[in-house]
């Protein structure tokens, strides 16, 4: 029995690269948050002078950056489902196209 033809894999999508980049930015932001929170714990101990306001401003900036990265991920993913569906349908259509392999006569027999 001949092997069924398979559709070639879809080309690498720029949207996937965008998601990967956004995830990297999010991880970097989370690492920054960890460092800032550790610094806040240090600053939370009573002292006469505390740069707490500056540290909180840094955290707020990092949160804004993270929000921007998450919004970019959402925008990228908005149309991804339809594109995946279309790719699957193209692959299915290609797989179901009649070929010269004689699979129709094997599967259903000859018609009169």
Short mmCIF file of C-alpha atoms in Angstrom, two decimals:
data_model
loop_
_atom_site.label_atom_id
_atom_site.label_comp_id
_atom_site.label_asym_id
_atom_site.label_seq_id
_atom_site.Cartn_x
_atom_site.Cartn_y
_atom_site.Cartn_z
CA UNK A 1 0.00 0.00 0.00
CA UNK A 2 1.58 3.33 -1.03
CA UNK A 3 2.37 5.95 1.57
CA UNK A 4 -0.12 8.87 1.64
CA UNK A 5 1.33 12.20 0.59
CA UNK A 6 1.70 14.73 3.38
CA UNK A 7 1.46 18.47 3.06
CA UNK A 8 4.74 20.34 3.57
CA UNK A 9 5.02 22.02 6.96
CA UNK A 10 3.86 25.64 7.01
CA UNK A 11 6.63 28.24 6.76
CA UNK A 12 7.95 29.72 9.98
CA UNK A 13 5.57 32.45 11.06
CA UNK A 14 6.80 35.87 12.09
CA UNK A 15 4.06 35.90 14.69
CA UNK A 16 5.70 33.00 16.50
CA UNK A 17 8.93 34.99 16.62
CA UNK A 18 6.99 37.93 18.03
CA UNK A 19 5.46 35.73 20.76
CA UNK A 20 8.88 34.33 21.65
CA UNK A 21 10.37 37.83 21.84
CA UNK A 22 7.49 39.08 23.98
CA UNK A 23 7.91 36.12 26.34
CA UNK A 24 11.64 36.86 26.66
CA UNK A 25 10.84 40.48 27.52
CA UNK A 26 8.29 39.33 30.08
CA UNK A 27 10.84 37.01 31.73
CA UNK A 28 13.37 39.84 31.86
CA UNK A 29 10.74 42.07 33.44
CA UNK A 30 9.90 39.43 36.03
CA UNK A 31 13.58 39.09 36.90
CA UNK A 32 13.75 42.85 37.32
CA UNK A 33 10.68 42.70 39.58
CA UNK A 34 12.36 40.07 41.73
CA UNK A 35 15.40 42.26 42.16
CA UNK A 36 13.26 45.29 42.96
CA UNK A 37 11.19 43.40 45.50
CA UNK A 38 14.36 42.18 47.21
CA UNK A 39 15.52 45.79 47.35
CA UNK A 40 12.15 46.86 48.78
CA UNK A 41 12.53 44.34 51.58
CA UNK A 42 15.90 45.88 52.35
CA UNK A 43 14.41 49.35 52.28
CA UNK A 44 11.46 48.40 54.46
CA UNK A 45 13.67 48.32 57.53
CA UNK A 46 13.32 51.56 59.46
CA UNK A 47 16.00 54.14 58.77
CA UNK A 48 16.31 57.88 58.73
CA UNK A 49 16.67 58.12 54.94
CA UNK A 50 14.84 55.76 52.61
CA UNK A 51 14.89 55.80 48.79
CA UNK A 52 11.56 53.96 48.81
CA UNK A 53 9.87 56.44 46.46
CA UNK A 54 12.55 55.92 43.81
CA UNK A 55 12.30 52.13 44.13
CA UNK A 56 8.51 52.23 43.79
CA UNK A 57 8.82 54.40 40.67
CA UNK A 58 11.16 51.79 39.17
CA UNK A 59 8.64 49.05 39.89
CA UNK A 60 5.86 51.08 38.30
CA UNK A 61 7.97 51.54 35.16
CA UNK A 62 8.73 47.83 34.97
CA UNK A 63 5.02 47.04 35.34
CA UNK A 64 4.22 49.41 32.46
CA UNK A 65 6.81 47.62 30.30
CA UNK A 66 5.35 44.23 31.23
CA UNK A 67 1.82 45.42 30.40
CA UNK A 68 3.02 46.59 26.99
CA UNK A 69 4.65 43.20 26.33
CA UNK A 70 1.48 41.35 27.38
CA UNK A 71 -0.65 43.53 25.10
CA UNK A 72 1.67 42.74 22.21
CA UNK A 73 1.25 39.02 22.91
CA UNK A 74 -2.53 39.44 22.88
CA UNK A 75 -2.43 41.31 19.59
CA UNK A 76 -0.22 38.64 18.06
CA UNK A 77 -2.46 35.82 19.25
CA UNK A 78 -5.69 37.48 18.07
CA UNK A 79 -5.39 36.27 14.47
CA UNK A 80 -3.31 33.17 15.12
CA UNK A 81 -6.28 30.81 15.57
CA UNK A 82 -7.74 31.63 12.19
CA UNK A 83 -4.35 31.21 10.53
CA UNK A 84 -3.81 27.81 12.17
CA UNK A 85 -7.31 26.73 11.14
CA UNK A 86 -6.67 27.80 7.54
CA UNK A 87 -3.36 25.90 7.50
CA UNK A 88 -5.01 22.75 8.84
CA UNK A 89 -7.78 23.01 6.27
CA UNK A 90 -5.21 23.44 3.45
CA UNK A 91 -3.32 20.39 4.69
CA UNK A 92 -6.50 18.36 4.93
CA UNK A 93 -7.56 19.41 1.43
CA UNK A 94 -4.14 18.43 0.09
CA UNK A 95 -4.28 15.06 1.86
CA UNK A 96 -7.75 14.34 0.49
CA UNK A 97 -6.97 15.28 -3.11
CA UNK A 98 -7.23 12.28 -5.40
CA UNK A 99 -3.81 11.10 -6.47
CA UNK A 100 -2.32 8.72 -8.96
CA UNK A 101 -1.68 6.14 -6.26
CA UNK A 102 -4.82 4.08 -6.96
CA UNK A 103 -6.11 4.55 -3.41
CA UNK A 104 -9.70 5.09 -4.61
CA UNK A 105 -9.94 1.67 -6.23
CA UNK A 106 -8.43 0.04 -3.12
CA UNK A 107 -10.68 1.87 -0.68
CA UNK A 108 -14.04 1.61 -2.37
CA UNK A 109 -13.57 -0.90 -5.12
CA UNK A 110 -14.48 -0.19 -8.71
CA UNK A 111 -17.86 1.32 -9.52
CA UNK A 112 -20.02 0.10 -12.35
#
